[in-house]
Structures are given as structure tokens and as C-alpha cells.
Amino acid sequence: MEKSTTGKRAGEGHREKKQPEPESLGNTAEYTMADPGEFARNMVRVGQQTQQLLARFAEHQSARAGTEPLDPLNLTGTFMDLAQAMTRNPTAMVEASFQLWRDYMGLWENAARRMLGEKTDPVVTPNPGDKRFRDKDWQENQVFDFIKQSYLLTANWLQSTVADVEGLDPAARKRASFYTKQFADAMAPTNFVLTNPEVLRATMQSNGENLVKGLENLLEDMERGHGRIAIRQSADAFRVGENIATSPGKVIFRNELLELLQYDPSTDEVYERPLLIFPPWINKFYILDLRPENSFIKWLTGQGYTVFVASWVNPDRRLAQKSFEDYMRDGIFAALDAVEQATGVHDPNVVGYCIGGTLLTATLGYMAATDDKRIHSATFWAAQADFSDAGDLQIFVDDAQLDALQQQMEAAGGVLEGSKMATTFNMLRSNDLIWSFVVNNYLLGKEPMPFDLLYWNSDTTRMPEKTHLFYLREFYKNNALSKGKLKLGGKAIDLKKVKLPVYLQSAKEDHIAPCRSIYKSTALFGGPVRFIMAGSGHIAGVVNPPAAKKYQYWTNDALPPTVAEWQAGAKEYPGSWWPDWDAWLSKLSGKKIPARKPGDGKLKPLGNAPGSYVKIKAQ
């Protein structure tokens, strides 16, 4: 029987589905060597430079042998505790290993489907703030995308597994988690030539010239750090007193610990009560006066305040035994006396920033105990008094690390070298402050960009042994101030006796003085307290001029038990918190009087601001 010819032709109603084209691995031309001969010559140079680098490193290390502890961060103790906790619960470790295996199987399947041309979502993506994988080939090139996702899976698994280990006390868990993250950050594919697409392209296209220049940069940084790698974070384009720290003023007092700067007025009238600022001695004061457009000092004089700022000395071994109490007497008390001689005002408003604020808090407790009323109000910028939840810096204050730190300081003549303090702070944000510069300076062979904030960050100071160990032990380790167990000058410090007005500034993303830690101070003082939270972190949260129109801040007149409750009832305002503080401070600053200039009072100028102490360099 003949088949009907009225139906559709075969395949007409059900055409075969077209298979997707396999996805390209990316533009391989970008990774083609430009000149093999030149590349070979540069690799010879790289080999020679590497030998020189290793020789110089060995030379510096042999000179230092026996003078420093072998394990200053107590890594051995930390990971022995971790290993013992893991062995006590083998089932959990097997389950964690199986989870990692399953994740890898999912990644392999995803990669295979993508190679066959399917559009697939990534198995894992970087955190929104992670800047390491911004190059296009981390997304567009299958090989590098697989490397990226493989790393992220492993790093996330490693950190979550350590965080979930049972049987560790909270302090040991925090240390283990912190150092595990440091290891994961160090092993990122972005930090190696062959697994970073940007670096690999630069190496091929420049015939390895980037690596030659990078090793030159590394050698220079090692020499500058006397055997340690002192990474340059900013081009050396700044001169203190020339293009940063340029607000006009005078040094009107000087002793062993500080120079007191009085700034010229910029208004015809000023408030009668002056403002005295104590920055941290861990860094130099000119974070408050980088450039005119972001200078806190310039803004304050523009609001009609007579501004005094302590510029702490960069201490050497002669000051190794200066104590925390010396910083109170020869620092705060000496400055208060000088301000009174310069202005005739007995009780200025006072500010303490970071550790300068911790010193001011303890000093207020001592003054309350001795009925000393030389301070009218106190403002604290990113300053802690209760250290029970003081952030990642608590990781460095176990007994083993403090003993090792004391050994290091004694080997250095009784001071902590500035480079060691800088390394500690840089570790808190290692991807931004260490590894990004390793890639830029050493792998890409570039010079860092000129950046005033990072120049200041690298302009380190030394710490005197007696003061620094007291600070770490009594505040970070023992939390003695908030517990009422701290004594200064034989007086027990009770902050409830401090009745003067207090303004507490915190920053939402502060990783050095967390806002939750600063909020605890609202329950410590005995007088009226105003607490605000600014956007950003430890520096940008404080130094945020209104003209920049950046970030935001929150206020809440109520002070509930926890910062979470405070935030729930807080109102958000755009921009800088400075006007809020100005509104509070101006009411405590007295009437307006004709502007006073440095030298108008009993103290005559000793030189121009920013003075000489700020220019003393530290290793």
C-alpha cells in the first residue's frame, strides 16, 4: 500500500535540537610571548636577582640570629591546639572532607558543561568586596575561572572547617581562624605569576621585564627594611610640612614626650574655650591634616575653635622605660598646663583618638579620683575603654606572644620597631594592605601610586617597651580599666566618677576599635553620654569632611544595653558626622571672643607647625 504524501516531510515537525558550540578558552593571543630571545635574557636576569635576593636575606637573618624568638606569633601553640581538637572528633573531619569532595565534583561537572557550551552559573563567587578577581579573564577565560572557583571553594572550606572545630576555647578558636585566613589569603592564585591572568599577560607581553623590575623593587624594599620586606604602599611623593601637614601654626610647648601645636585661627572670632586633641602615639598626628581638602584641623579652625594638637615623639631607646603614667603626666597634664598658659583657660574641651582616647579615659578616672577639674568635656574618636570584645588585635595578646614581644623589644634596645607594628595592622586587612602591593610592586613590576593616606600609614612610629607592654596586658589582655582594677598613681580608677559630658564616635566597619566595643563605654561613665556611629572604618570613619559628601552616620539619643538595640532605633543621616559633633561641642565652648594667635599668651612659639617630632623616622 502506498504511503500518504499529504503529511509533513520527515524531520519537518521535529527538527533535531542544535548542540551548543564548545566555549572558547579565551583570547590565547594575549598570552603569546612577544620575543622569546628577550624573554630568555630577562629570565637570566631574574635568576641572578633571585640569587642576590636570597644572599641578602640570609645575610640579614644571620645578623639577627639568636636575638629574636623563633615563633613570635605563637603559631605552633595555636595549631597544636587546633590539631588536638580535630583528633578528638574524627567524624566531623570525615564529614567535612566529604563535603569538600562533593563541592569539587560539582565544580568539575559545572566546568565540563561550560566546556560543552552550556551557560552555567558559577559554583562559588568572591565576596562583593573582594578586589582580587576583577580582571576580565577571571570570568571570561575558563581556565582561570576554574582556578578561581577551585581556590574559593578550598579557602572557604578551610576557614569554615576551622571555625566549626569543637573543643577549642574562644581565644584559641579566634587565633586559629585568623591565621587560617592569613594562610588562605597568602595562597590565593592572584599572588603567583602562572595563575594570575593579569600578571601572566604582562610577563608574556613585556618579555618578563615586569619580573625584572619587580625583583628590583623587592630588593630595594628588603634593604630599606634591613632584612624585612618593607612594602611601599605609596610613591614617595610627600613631604611633611610641604605638601601634607601644612595647616599654619606654631609649636608652643615641648618636652620629652610631645610637642604641642597651636594652629592659627581662620575666623575673626573664636570660642573662648579651646580644643585640645590627643592622637594615638602608635601613628603620627597628621592623619588629621593630610591635605587642605580633608584636614580635620583646618575644618575645626574654620568653625571658630582654637585648636591644640599633641604631636607625640617617635621614641628611641632612651625613652624605653617611659610608662603609661608618664604619658598621662608628661602628656595630658603637661599639655593642659600649656594650654592654660597659652590661653588663660583652665578647662579646655579635650579629644582622644584611638589609644590616645584610652589614655584620656584612664586619665579622666584618675582626675576624678583626685578632684582635678581641668577638663570640661571629653570626645573620643574610635577609642575603646572596655576591651572585652576588642576585635582582631586581641589575637596578639596571649602570654606566649607577649613574652616573645618583650624579647623582641629588649633585643631592639627597649622599643618596638615601627615596622613590626605596621605589619600587625596590615595583617588585619592583608589582601588590601599586603597582597595587593605584592602583586602590583613585585609581580607586575609597577610603582605604587602616590596616596597620602597610605604614605601616612607607612610612616611608622616606635613603641616604648614599658608603656606598650602595660597597654597590651592591662587593657587588651586583662581589661582592667572597665573592671575597675586599673591603678594609676596609686589611685583606683572608677569611671562612674567621671561626670563630665562625653561624646563617643564609632565607625560601623572599624576593624581595630569595633563599634560594638566602643558602645560598651556608654555604660562606664557617670555623666551624660552621646554615642554616634559613622560609616566606613577606623580612619575614613573619623576623617570624613562634609564637603566630600561621603558615607553617613547614625544617631539615637537612647542608650539601650546593646549596640544592636541602639542601631534598631537609630536614625541615619547622609554625609559627615562632623556637624553633629560641632553642634554638641559648640554648646560647651563658651562665648565668642576675638581670635587668639599662637604666642598671644605666656608661651612663645618654638617653631612652625608641624614641628620636629613628626619628622623623626622609625625603622
Coordinates of N, CA, C and O in Angstrom, one line a residue, residues 386-390 394 475 479 482 517 520:
D386 N 36.4 49.5 77.2 CA 36.1 48.2 77.6 C 36.6 47.3 76.5 O 36.2 47.4 75.3
F387 N 37.6 46.4 76.8 CA 38.3 45.6 75.8 C 37.8 44.1 75.8 O 38.5 43.3 75.3
S388 N 36.6 43.9 76.3 CA 36.1 42.5 76.3 C 35.8 42.0 75.0 O 35.7 40.8 74.7
D389 N 35.5 42.9 74.0 CA 35.2 42.5 72.6 C 35.9 43.4 71.7 O 35.3 44.1 70.9
A390 N 37.2 43.4 71.8 CA 38.0 44.5 71.1 C 38.5 44.1 69.7 O 39.4 44.8 69.2
Q394 N 43.1 41.4 69.6 CA 43.1 40.5 70.8 C 43.9 39.2 70.5 O 44.4 38.5 71.4
F475 N 45.1 46.4 79.3 CA 43.8 46.8 78.6 C 43.4 45.6 77.7 O 42.3 45.1 78.0
N479 N 41.7 43.7 80.5 CA 40.5 44.6 80.5 C 40.3 45.2 81.9 O 39.2 45.4 82.4
S482 N 37.9 48.8 82.5 CA 36.4 48.7 82.6 C 36.0 47.9 83.8 O 34.9 48.0 84.3
S517 N 32.4 47.4 70.5 CA 33.3 47.6 71.7 C 33.2 49.0 72.2 O 33.1 49.2 73.5
K520 N 30.2 49.8 74.5 CA 30.2 49.4 75.9 C 30.6 50.5 76.8 O 30.3 50.5 78.0

